[in-house]
Tab-separated table of C-alpha atoms in Angstrom:
chain	number	residue	atom	x	y	z
A	44	UNK	CA	10.626	8.175	-29.697
A	45	UNK	CA	12.154	4.851	-30.665
A	46	UNK	CA	14.170	5.153	-27.490
A	47	UNK	CA	11.089	5.077	-25.259
A	48	UNK	CA	9.604	2.071	-26.995
A	49	UNK	CA	12.945	0.373	-26.640
A	50	UNK	CA	12.841	1.006	-22.900
A	51	UNK	CA	9.512	-0.744	-22.372
A	52	UNK	CA	10.519	-3.624	-24.591
A	53	UNK	CA	13.950	-3.863	-23.084
A	54	UNK	CA	15.567	-6.489	-20.899
A	55	UNK	CA	15.534	-3.946	-18.059
A	56	UNK	CA	11.752	-3.846	-18.195
A	57	UNK	CA	11.502	-7.638	-18.402
A	58	UNK	CA	13.798	-7.907	-15.400
A	59	UNK	CA	11.660	-5.393	-13.517
A	60	UNK	CA	8.491	-7.356	-14.353
A	61	UNK	CA	10.049	-10.553	-13.078
A	62	UNK	CA	11.430	-9.203	-9.809
A	63	UNK	CA	8.351	-7.042	-9.158
A	64	UNK	CA	6.085	-10.073	-9.594
A	65	UNK	CA	8.246	-12.248	-7.320
A	66	UNK	CA	8.400	-9.709	-4.500
A	67	UNK	CA	4.662	-8.932	-4.814
A	68	UNK	CA	3.838	-12.637	-4.568
A	69	UNK	CA	6.053	-12.867	-1.482
A	70	UNK	CA	4.160	-9.937	0.049
A	71	UNK	CA	0.772	-11.475	-0.796
A	72	UNK	CA	1.731	-14.772	0.833
A	73	UNK	CA	1.804	-12.964	4.188
A	74	UNK	CA	-2.029	-12.934	4.113
A	75	UNK	CA	-2.491	-16.736	4.070
A	76	UNK	CA	0.355	-16.963	6.608
A	77	UNK	CA	-1.576	-14.634	8.929
A	78	UNK	CA	-4.698	-16.795	8.472
A	79	UNK	CA	-2.631	-19.896	9.272
A	80	UNK	CA	-1.344	-18.351	12.511
A	81	UNK	CA	-4.838	-17.119	13.418
A	82	UNK	CA	-6.227	-20.634	12.995
A	83	UNK	CA	-3.432	-22.473	14.839
A	84	UNK	CA	-3.174	-19.870	17.641
A	85	UNK	CA	-6.972	-19.540	17.825
A	86	UNK	CA	-6.766	-15.747	17.855
A	87	UNK	CA	-9.281	-14.073	15.569
A	88	UNK	CA	-10.130	-10.485	14.687
A	89	UNK	CA	-13.857	-11.011	14.056
A	90	UNK	CA	-16.602	-12.883	15.905
A	91	UNK	CA	-17.852	-14.474	12.650
A	92	UNK	CA	-14.422	-16.073	11.995
A	93	UNK	CA	-14.709	-18.417	14.961
A	94	UNK	CA	-16.306	-21.827	14.411
A	95	UNK	CA	-20.086	-22.104	14.325
A	96	UNK	CA	-20.749	-24.700	17.030
A	97	UNK	CA	-19.724	-22.489	19.914
A	98	UNK	CA	-21.568	-20.470	22.508
A	99	UNK	CA	-21.307	-16.681	22.210
A	100	UNK	CA	-19.161	-16.572	25.353
A	101	UNK	CA	-16.607	-19.006	23.933
A	102	UNK	CA	-16.506	-17.079	20.671
A	103	UNK	CA	-15.724	-13.822	22.430
A	104	UNK	CA	-12.710	-15.423	24.084
A	105	UNK	CA	-11.269	-16.271	20.661
A	106	UNK	CA	-11.406	-12.640	19.497
A	107	UNK	CA	-8.059	-11.784	20.995
A	108	UNK	CA	-4.556	-10.578	20.230
A	109	UNK	CA	-1.798	-13.182	19.910
A	110	UNK	CA	1.909	-12.205	19.854
A	111	UNK	CA	2.751	-14.584	16.974
A	112	UNK	CA	-0.123	-13.312	14.836
A	113	UNK	CA	0.897	-9.713	15.553
A	114	UNK	CA	4.472	-10.499	14.514
A	115	UNK	CA	3.316	-11.781	11.100
A	116	UNK	CA	1.073	-8.754	10.723
A	117	UNK	CA	3.915	-6.338	11.517
A	118	UNK	CA	6.071	-8.151	8.954
A	119	UNK	CA	3.265	-7.798	6.381
A	120	UNK	CA	2.846	-4.123	7.233
A	121	UNK	CA	6.576	-3.543	6.807
A	122	UNK	CA	6.323	-5.192	3.388
A	123	UNK	CA	3.505	-2.827	2.411
A	124	UNK	CA	5.585	0.137	3.561
A	125	UNK	CA	8.659	-0.909	1.586
A	126	UNK	CA	7.714	-3.189	-1.294
A	127	UNK	CA	5.057	-0.865	-2.739
A	128	UNK	CA	7.426	2.136	-2.971
A	129	UNK	CA	9.930	-0.200	-4.668
A	130	UNK	CA	7.302	-1.245	-7.233
A	131	UNK	CA	6.514	2.356	-8.199
A	132	UNK	CA	10.077	3.685	-8.052
A	133	UNK	CA	11.347	0.565	-9.851
A	134	UNK	CA	8.866	1.033	-12.700
A	135	UNK	CA	9.815	4.693	-13.202
A	136	UNK	CA	13.509	3.766	-12.867
A	137	UNK	CA	13.165	1.065	-15.559
A	138	UNK	CA	11.689	3.728	-17.885
A	139	UNK	CA	14.723	6.019	-17.432
A	140	UNK	CA	16.767	3.480	-19.428
A	141	UNK	CA	19.475	2.422	-16.943
A	142	UNK	CA	22.272	-0.058	-17.667
A	143	UNK	CA	20.985	-3.641	-17.494
A	144	UNK	CA	23.703	-4.660	-15.022
A	145	UNK	CA	22.936	-1.709	-12.774
A	146	UNK	CA	19.186	-2.368	-12.879
A	147	UNK	CA	19.628	-6.076	-12.127
A	148	UNK	CA	21.851	-5.202	-9.177
A	149	UNK	CA	19.184	-2.892	-7.717
A	150	UNK	CA	16.325	-5.345	-8.251
A	151	UNK	CA	18.246	-8.369	-6.919
A	152	UNK	CA	19.567	-6.566	-3.840
A	153	UNK	CA	16.074	-5.333	-2.993
A	154	UNK	CA	14.280	-8.654	-3.494
A	155	UNK	CA	16.913	-10.625	-1.567
A	156	UNK	CA	16.857	-8.045	1.253
A	157	UNK	CA	13.072	-8.423	1.616
A	158	UNK	CA	13.214	-12.225	1.757
A	159	UNK	CA	15.967	-11.989	4.401
A	160	UNK	CA	13.933	-9.345	6.271
A	161	UNK	CA	10.973	-11.711	6.394
A	162	UNK	CA	13.081	-14.586	7.766
A	163	UNK	CA	14.764	-12.275	10.289
A	164	UNK	CA	11.376	-10.987	11.445
A	165	UNK	CA	9.574	-14.313	11.759
A	166	UNK	CA	12.404	-16.457	13.180
A	167	UNK	CA	13.109	-14.008	14.979
A	168	UNK	CA	16.846	-13.544	14.479
A	169	UNK	CA	18.684	-11.276	16.935
A	170	UNK	CA	19.082	-7.661	15.878
A	171	UNK	CA	20.651	-5.954	13.935
A	172	UNK	CA	19.950	-8.597	11.249
A	173	UNK	CA	16.412	-7.356	10.570
A	174	UNK	CA	17.410	-3.685	10.731
A	175	UNK	CA	20.223	-4.383	8.266
A	176	UNK	CA	17.905	-6.073	5.742
A	177	UNK	CA	15.491	-3.164	6.072
A	178	UNK	CA	18.207	-0.551	5.477
A	179	UNK	CA	19.671	-2.410	2.478
A	180	UNK	CA	16.227	-2.502	0.807
A	181	UNK	CA	15.682	1.171	1.584
A	182	UNK	CA	19.050	2.131	0.096
A	183	UNK	CA	18.280	0.253	-3.116
A	184	UNK	CA	15.018	2.191	-3.517
A	185	UNK	CA	16.712	5.497	-2.622
A	186	UNK	CA	19.436	4.852	-5.201
A	187	UNK	CA	16.803	4.278	-7.916
A	188	UNK	CA	14.944	7.431	-6.823
A	189	UNK	CA	18.172	9.388	-7.154
A	190	UNK	CA	18.563	8.198	-10.751
A	191	UNK	CA	14.941	9.136	-11.587
A	192	UNK	CA	15.313	12.635	-10.151
A	193	UNK	CA	18.675	13.249	-11.852
A	194	UNK	CA	17.587	12.019	-15.317
A	195	UNK	CA	13.968	13.176	-15.434
A	196	UNK	CA	13.441	16.123	-13.109
A	197	UNK	CA	10.478	18.249	-14.178
A	198	UNK	CA	8.977	20.330	-11.400
B	132	UNK	CA	8.454	-2.630	-31.367
B	133	UNK	CA	5.066	-1.932	-32.888
B	134	UNK	CA	3.803	-4.782	-30.741
B	135	UNK	CA	4.679	-3.015	-27.491
B	136	UNK	CA	3.072	0.231	-28.538
B	137	UNK	CA	0.021	-1.753	-29.550
B	138	UNK	CA	-0.134	-3.231	-26.062
B	139	UNK	CA	-0.310	0.114	-24.304
B	140	UNK	CA	-2.828	1.424	-26.808
B	141	UNK	CA	-4.858	-1.763	-26.763
B	142	UNK	CA	-8.299	-2.533	-25.414
B	143	UNK	CA	-6.631	-4.676	-22.740
B	144	UNK	CA	-4.856	-1.625	-21.402
B	145	UNK	CA	-8.033	0.479	-21.560
B	146	UNK	CA	-9.880	-2.252	-19.683
B	147	UNK	CA	-7.113	-2.361	-17.079
B	148	UNK	CA	-7.276	1.435	-16.656
B	149	UNK	CA	-11.027	1.286	-16.143
B	150	UNK	CA	-11.100	-1.571	-13.634
B	151	UNK	CA	-7.990	-0.346	-11.806
B	152	UNK	CA	-9.562	3.100	-11.378
B	153	UNK	CA	-12.870	1.655	-10.160
B	154	UNK	CA	-11.286	-0.628	-7.576
B	155	UNK	CA	-8.908	2.124	-6.408
B	156	UNK	CA	-11.841	4.500	-5.929
B	157	UNK	CA	-13.629	1.779	-3.946
B	158	UNK	CA	-10.535	1.394	-1.744
B	159	UNK	CA	-10.226	5.158	-1.239
B	160	UNK	CA	-13.869	5.438	-0.158
B	161	UNK	CA	-12.984	3.393	2.931
B	162	UNK	CA	-11.266	6.508	4.363
B	163	UNK	CA	-14.391	8.731	4.427
B	164	UNK	CA	-16.342	5.686	5.661
B	165	UNK	CA	-13.929	5.369	8.594
B	166	UNK	CA	-14.363	9.085	9.354
B	167	UNK	CA	-18.142	8.645	9.242
B	168	UNK	CA	-18.007	5.771	11.748
B	169	UNK	CA	-15.581	7.709	13.961
B	170	UNK	CA	-17.974	10.673	14.056
B	171	UNK	CA	-21.178	8.682	14.622
B	172	UNK	CA	-19.576	6.285	17.145
B	173	UNK	CA	-17.652	9.143	18.796
B	174	UNK	CA	-14.429	7.130	18.824
B	175	UNK	CA	-11.392	9.130	17.723
B	176	UNK	CA	-7.707	8.362	17.301
B	177	UNK	CA	-6.410	11.853	18.145
B	178	UNK	CA	-7.183	14.377	20.873
B	179	UNK	CA	-7.378	17.223	18.329
B	180	UNK	CA	-10.149	15.438	16.383
B	181	UNK	CA	-12.668	15.821	19.199
B	182	UNK	CA	-14.838	18.934	19.283
B	183	UNK	CA	-13.412	22.147	20.670
B	184	UNK	CA	-15.918	23.075	23.381
B	185	UNK	CA	-15.029	20.222	25.694
B	186	UNK	CA	-12.963	19.868	28.823
B	187	UNK	CA	-9.707	17.921	28.515
B	188	UNK	CA	-11.195	15.082	30.560
B	189	UNK	CA	-14.164	14.664	28.211
B	190	UNK	CA	-11.878	14.734	25.196
B	191	UNK	CA	-9.718	11.944	26.576
B	192	UNK	CA	-12.777	9.723	26.883
B	193	UNK	CA	-13.484	10.102	23.149
B	194	UNK	CA	-10.007	8.852	22.187
B	195	UNK	CA	-11.020	5.215	22.278
B	196	UNK	CA	-11.353	2.049	20.236
B	197	UNK	CA	-14.786	1.196	18.818
B	198	UNK	CA	-15.545	-2.262	17.346
B	199	UNK	CA	-17.410	-0.835	14.308
B	200	UNK	CA	-14.596	1.592	13.487
B	201	UNK	CA	-12.034	-1.217	13.825
B	202	UNK	CA	-14.088	-3.378	11.459
B	203	UNK	CA	-14.020	-0.696	8.741
B	204	UNK	CA	-10.297	-0.224	9.324
B	205	UNK	CA	-9.586	-3.953	8.985
B	206	UNK	CA	-11.606	-3.966	5.753
B	207	UNK	CA	-9.543	-1.012	4.480
B	208	UNK	CA	-6.301	-2.735	5.493
B	209	UNK	CA	-7.364	-5.899	3.658
B	210	UNK	CA	-8.002	-3.756	0.575
B	211	UNK	CA	-4.496	-2.295	0.820
B	212	UNK	CA	-3.039	-5.800	1.113
B	213	UNK	CA	-4.922	-7.127	-1.920
B	214	UNK	CA	-5.921	-4.291	-4.249
B	215	UNK	CA	-2.420	-2.789	-4.500
B	216	UNK	CA	-0.791	-6.079	-5.584
B	217	UNK	CA	-3.593	-6.413	-8.164
B	218	UNK	CA	-2.845	-2.927	-9.520
B	219	UNK	CA	0.857	-3.705	-10.046
B	220	UNK	CA	0.429	-7.278	-11.270
B	221	UNK	CA	-2.500	-6.198	-13.478
B	222	UNK	CA	-0.423	-3.465	-15.127
B	223	UNK	CA	2.464	-5.823	-15.902
B	224	UNK	CA	-0.031	-8.487	-17.051
B	225	UNK	CA	-1.703	-6.012	-19.433
B	226	UNK	CA	1.740	-5.321	-20.946
B	227	UNK	CA	2.320	-9.029	-21.694
B	228	UNK	CA	-0.391	-8.813	-24.372
B	229	UNK	CA	-2.999	-11.318	-23.141
B	230	UNK	CA	-6.258	-12.144	-24.962
B	231	UNK	CA	-8.861	-9.430	-24.341
B	232	UNK	CA	-11.461	-11.954	-23.141
B	233	UNK	CA	-8.995	-13.527	-20.717
B	234	UNK	CA	-7.897	-10.127	-19.372
B	235	UNK	CA	-11.487	-8.939	-18.921
B	236	UNK	CA	-12.306	-12.153	-17.045
B	237	UNK	CA	-9.390	-11.591	-14.625
B	238	UNK	CA	-10.191	-7.907	-14.050
B	239	UNK	CA	-13.932	-8.439	-13.614
B	240	UNK	CA	-13.572	-11.408	-11.260
B	241	UNK	CA	-11.127	-9.462	-9.095
B	242	UNK	CA	-13.152	-6.242	-8.917
B	243	UNK	CA	-16.429	-8.062	-8.198
B	244	UNK	CA	-14.714	-10.204	-5.534
B	245	UNK	CA	-13.447	-7.082	-3.742
B	246	UNK	CA	-16.870	-5.401	-3.722
B	247	UNK	CA	-18.410	-8.619	-2.353
B	248	UNK	CA	-15.582	-8.875	0.212
B	249	UNK	CA	-16.370	-5.381	1.421
B	250	UNK	CA	-20.090	-6.133	1.819
B	251	UNK	CA	-19.333	-9.468	3.530
B	252	UNK	CA	-16.933	-7.729	5.934
B	253	UNK	CA	-19.103	-4.768	6.866
B	254	UNK	CA	-22.524	-6.467	7.050
B	255	UNK	CA	-21.065	-8.831	8.472
B	256	UNK	CA	-22.195	-11.930	6.564
B	257	UNK	CA	-21.486	-15.324	8.152
B	258	UNK	CA	-18.297	-17.060	7.084
B	259	UNK	CA	-17.098	-18.497	4.723
B	260	UNK	CA	-18.579	-15.761	2.471
B	261	UNK	CA	-15.783	-13.271	3.259
B	262	UNK	CA	-13.032	-15.909	3.060
B	263	UNK	CA	-14.392	-17.029	-0.317
B	264	UNK	CA	-14.348	-13.489	-1.769
B	265	UNK	CA	-10.805	-13.041	-0.479
B	266	UNK	CA	-9.581	-16.305	-2.038
B	267	UNK	CA	-11.253	-15.595	-5.414
B	268	UNK	CA	-9.491	-12.210	-5.604
B	269	UNK	CA	-6.190	-13.805	-4.611
B	270	UNK	CA	-6.510	-16.517	-7.283
B	271	UNK	CA	-7.192	-13.909	-9.985
B	272	UNK	CA	-3.979	-12.067	-9.045
B	273	UNK	CA	-2.000	-15.335	-8.816
B	274	UNK	CA	-3.240	-16.374	-12.268
B	275	UNK	CA	-2.037	-13.047	-13.751
B	276	UNK	CA	1.328	-13.430	-11.956
B	277	UNK	CA	1.695	-16.893	-13.498
B	278	UNK	CA	1.215	-15.437	-16.985
B	279	UNK	CA	3.785	-12.666	-16.323
B	280	UNK	CA	6.385	-15.124	-15.079
B	281	UNK	CA	5.808	-17.573	-17.949
B	282	UNK	CA	5.906	-14.939	-20.734
B	283	UNK	CA	8.523	-12.538	-19.428
B	284	UNK	CA	10.867	-14.307	-17.018
B	285	UNK	CA	14.255	-12.576	-16.829
B	286	UNK	CA	16.173	-13.304	-13.648
C	280	UNK	CA	0.439	4.899	-32.311
C	281	UNK	CA	2.764	7.878	-32.331
C	282	UNK	CA	0.352	9.483	-29.912
C	283	UNK	CA	0.869	6.836	-27.227
C	284	UNK	CA	4.632	6.972	-27.485
C	285	UNK	CA	4.395	10.721	-27.268
C	286	UNK	CA	2.466	10.382	-24.014
C	287	UNK	CA	5.119	8.312	-22.278
C	288	UNK	CA	7.890	10.542	-23.558
C	289	UNK	CA	5.986	13.702	-22.795
C	290	UNK	CA	6.540	16.410	-20.230
C	291	UNK	CA	3.396	15.188	-18.457
C	292	UNK	CA	5.021	11.825	-17.861
C	293	UNK	CA	8.288	13.450	-16.743
C	294	UNK	CA	6.314	15.624	-14.338
C	295	UNK	CA	4.492	12.568	-13.008
C	296	UNK	CA	7.808	10.736	-12.495
C	297	UNK	CA	9.212	13.663	-10.569
C	298	UNK	CA	6.246	14.273	-8.274
C	299	UNK	CA	5.585	10.543	-7.774
C	300	UNK	CA	9.200	10.029	-6.711
C	301	UNK	CA	9.140	13.002	-4.339
C	302	UNK	CA	5.918	11.960	-2.607
C	303	UNK	CA	7.053	8.306	-2.414
C	304	UNK	CA	10.325	9.397	-0.776
C	305	UNK	CA	8.323	11.480	1.687
C	306	UNK	CA	6.196	8.438	2.513
C	307	UNK	CA	9.249	6.207	2.928
C	308	UNK	CA	10.873	8.659	5.337
C	309	UNK	CA	8.076	7.901	7.805
C	310	UNK	CA	9.767	4.535	8.510
C	311	UNK	CA	13.063	5.962	9.810
C	312	UNK	CA	11.024	8.608	11.657
C	313	UNK	CA	9.079	5.832	13.418
C	314	UNK	CA	12.373	4.145	14.340
C	315	UNK	CA	13.677	7.449	15.678
C	316	UNK	CA	10.591	7.898	17.901
C	317	UNK	CA	10.776	4.259	19.034
C	318	UNK	CA	14.409	4.727	20.087
C	319	UNK	CA	13.968	8.091	21.826
C	320	UNK	CA	10.647	7.122	23.489
C	321	UNK	CA	11.968	3.637	24.313
C	322	UNK	CA	8.795	1.989	23.047
C	323	UNK	CA	9.430	-1.066	20.884
C	324	UNK	CA	7.236	-3.561	19.054
C	325	UNK	CA	9.545	-6.570	19.403
C	326	UNK	CA	11.565	-8.037	22.270
C	327	UNK	CA	14.644	-8.423	20.038
C	328	UNK	CA	14.688	-4.679	19.282
C	329	UNK	CA	15.575	-3.737	22.868
C	330	UNK	CA	19.257	-3.482	23.819
C	331	UNK	CA	21.177	-6.648	24.595
C	332	UNK	CA	22.530	-5.925	28.077
C	333	UNK	CA	19.153	-6.057	29.823
C	334	UNK	CA	17.328	-8.607	31.908
C	335	UNK	CA	14.273	-10.213	30.333
C	336	UNK	CA	12.015	-8.326	32.750
C	337	UNK	CA	13.406	-4.940	31.719
C	338	UNK	CA	13.072	-5.831	28.056
C	339	UNK	CA	9.406	-6.689	28.439
C	340	UNK	CA	8.749	-3.261	29.877
C	341	UNK	CA	10.126	-1.646	26.712
C	342	UNK	CA	7.690	-3.535	24.460
C	343	UNK	CA	4.945	-1.000	24.882
C	344	UNK	CA	2.724	1.475	23.079
C	345	UNK	CA	3.750	5.133	23.086
C	346	UNK	CA	1.357	7.915	21.967
C	347	UNK	CA	4.024	9.741	19.930
C	348	UNK	CA	5.083	6.572	18.118
C	349	UNK	CA	1.444	5.735	17.384
C	350	UNK	CA	0.917	9.221	15.962
C	351	UNK	CA	3.777	8.782	13.477
C	352	UNK	CA	2.445	5.336	12.574
C	353	UNK	CA	-1.060	6.685	11.929
C	354	UNK	CA	0.455	9.401	9.726
C	355	UNK	CA	2.406	6.725	7.820
C	356	UNK	CA	-0.737	4.587	7.457
C	357	UNK	CA	-2.668	7.576	6.128
C	358	UNK	CA	0.107	8.096	3.571
C	359	UNK	CA	-0.193	4.466	2.457
C	360	UNK	CA	-3.956	4.877	2.107
C	361	UNK	CA	-3.696	8.053	0.019
C	362	UNK	CA	-0.297	8.274	-1.687
C	363	UNK	CA	-0.460	4.800	-3.261
C	364	UNK	CA	-3.850	5.421	-4.951
C	365	UNK	CA	-2.389	8.708	-6.236
C	366	UNK	CA	0.616	6.873	-7.719
C	367	UNK	CA	-1.585	4.424	-9.650
C	368	UNK	CA	-4.285	6.906	-10.685
C	369	UNK	CA	-1.616	9.490	-11.555
C	370	UNK	CA	0.205	7.041	-13.835
C	371	UNK	CA	-2.975	6.093	-15.712
C	372	UNK	CA	-3.975	9.770	-15.833
C	373	UNK	CA	-0.591	10.735	-17.345
C	374	UNK	CA	-1.198	8.115	-20.069
C	375	UNK	CA	-4.556	9.678	-21.042
C	376	UNK	CA	-2.639	12.662	-22.448
C	377	UNK	CA	-3.930	15.584	-20.358
C	378	UNK	CA	-2.864	19.221	-20.764
C	379	UNK	CA	0.531	19.827	-19.144
C	380	UNK	CA	-0.795	22.742	-17.076
C	381	UNK	CA	-3.730	20.690	-15.824
C	382	UNK	CA	-1.507	17.722	-14.957
C	383	UNK	CA	1.010	19.908	-13.126
C	384	UNK	CA	-1.818	21.487	-11.132
C	385	UNK	CA	-3.085	18.062	-10.025
C	386	UNK	CA	0.359	16.728	-9.121
C	387	UNK	CA	1.447	19.886	-7.283
C	388	UNK	CA	-1.776	20.225	-5.300
C	389	UNK	CA	-1.582	16.599	-4.224
C	390	UNK	CA	2.092	16.621	-3.220
C	391	UNK	CA	1.799	19.911	-1.314
C	392	UNK	CA	-1.368	18.673	0.435
C	393	UNK	CA	0.451	15.544	1.650
C	394	UNK	CA	3.417	17.508	3.020
C	395	UNK	CA	0.997	19.842	4.830
C	396	UNK	CA	-0.972	16.824	6.083
C	397	UNK	CA	2.185	15.369	7.578
C	398	UNK	CA	3.075	18.618	9.367
C	399	UNK	CA	-0.519	19.037	10.587
C	400	UNK	CA	-0.525	15.457	11.912
C	401	UNK	CA	2.835	15.484	13.652
C	402	UNK	CA	2.802	19.016	15.115
C	403	UNK	CA	-0.186	18.481	15.816
C	404	UNK	CA	-2.018	21.541	14.466
C	405	UNK	CA	-5.621	22.095	15.598
C	406	UNK	CA	-8.335	20.696	13.359
C	407	UNK	CA	-9.637	21.208	10.686
C	408	UNK	CA	-6.155	21.824	9.226
C	409	UNK	CA	-5.356	18.106	8.901
C	410	UNK	CA	-8.837	17.219	7.614
C	411	UNK	CA	-8.540	19.983	5.010
C	412	UNK	CA	-5.168	18.718	3.707
C	413	UNK	CA	-6.595	15.204	3.537
C	414	UNK	CA	-9.666	16.311	1.564
C	415	UNK	CA	-7.639	18.435	-0.882
C	416	UNK	CA	-5.410	15.438	-1.688
C	417	UNK	CA	-8.452	13.213	-2.091
C	418	UNK	CA	-10.135	15.679	-4.464
C	419	UNK	CA	-7.024	15.855	-6.648
C	420	UNK	CA	-7.016	12.055	-6.993
C	421	UNK	CA	-10.778	11.945	-7.610
C	422	UNK	CA	-10.450	14.593	-10.330
C	423	UNK	CA	-7.766	12.521	-12.109
C	424	UNK	CA	-9.942	9.379	-11.771
C	425	UNK	CA	-12.809	11.270	-13.389
C	426	UNK	CA	-10.631	12.101	-16.388
C	427	UNK	CA	-9.462	8.474	-16.741
C	428	UNK	CA	-13.020	7.137	-16.641
C	429	UNK	CA	-14.325	9.740	-19.101
C	430	UNK	CA	-11.497	9.313	-21.651
C	431	UNK	CA	-10.813	5.588	-21.425
C	432	UNK	CA	-13.870	3.756	-20.162
C	433	UNK	CA	-13.881	0.108	-21.267
C	434	UNK	CA	-16.003	-2.138	-19.108
């Protein structure tokens, strides 16, 4: 019993909180970035987002797809698909009581890989840089999943 | 040690559970709403979703993009991009042991902002009503992130 | 106090960890599956993803939309929209201290429904098989939400 309490109070859990918050903030910043690209590229998703002093015809022209906006949105979507699983798996992993050094390694590798992924996607850097960042993040999450399933399997 | 247990058992955690469940249910209800619009607008994403007693040609015509369906889907996507970070950040925030009044303020502001965002998106209300709801929700999550990083930073 | 600790240490929480990890891994495997379809169908989202020894004209032709790729992506999106709410609601539900048998029923029904949903989407099986899997998963999550709100309501 004391063991469990120790886990939540532990440095592993503090480290998880810190890295989870950082990577979630990074993911959330993709929303304002999308808005920024929509405004500068003048490519909106809704009629009501265009400025008020325009004719209906002009407004319709601004509801369009822009390649730069779509790139940011794909990057955001990839974050949703990878960061959120990390947050859940990371939380459960932190509760299995891993070594602090091992946990820090997993969290740091994942967070760094996602920042690099974002740069590689938006620059864009030539492949396979983006694919590599993606795979490194995936492997970190898989490795934590493996630990959860080997220490706490209950089907 | 007793402190940590207190946190999970506390009114802050109960409040988080309540508001997190409500806002998650709201987000999940976007799925049936999308189905409803797909059925009434007769705009499907898959061939097999169209009714059975139709020729292949007629079916193909129903696999199309409808502006109302896309609006609901964008609203759902915006929920995914904002509600899920709130759920993770809110959980970690609740574990940092904040004042009950402060926690309730954060949770209530966020949940109300998301309901208003949904109404503003689907009505649609003229801007900047939707943008305002979005920003208020974002600020609530950022404020909780700030508290996590200032009370529990461990890099 | 002892009660709360018991909850986190309990078989219910172990069961949640196990099923949450399994269904998260399933969701994450949609990413490599999308890549696989993109490579075999030669339908990419970014110019830099196409092979290097091509003229710019040929590359542009490969940045296109393919129905099979889109199907996998819709399946992945549906997972995001349903699995993530389950992960959050399931965690809070596990902390309300439900009966082990009841919790296992919820977790198993949900996880099986999502695997069936994936098969029904990708095969694709005729409707209403996919709709049925979707609704069963939704009901499991709604039932857990009901328990959270009835045992721990704090507005």
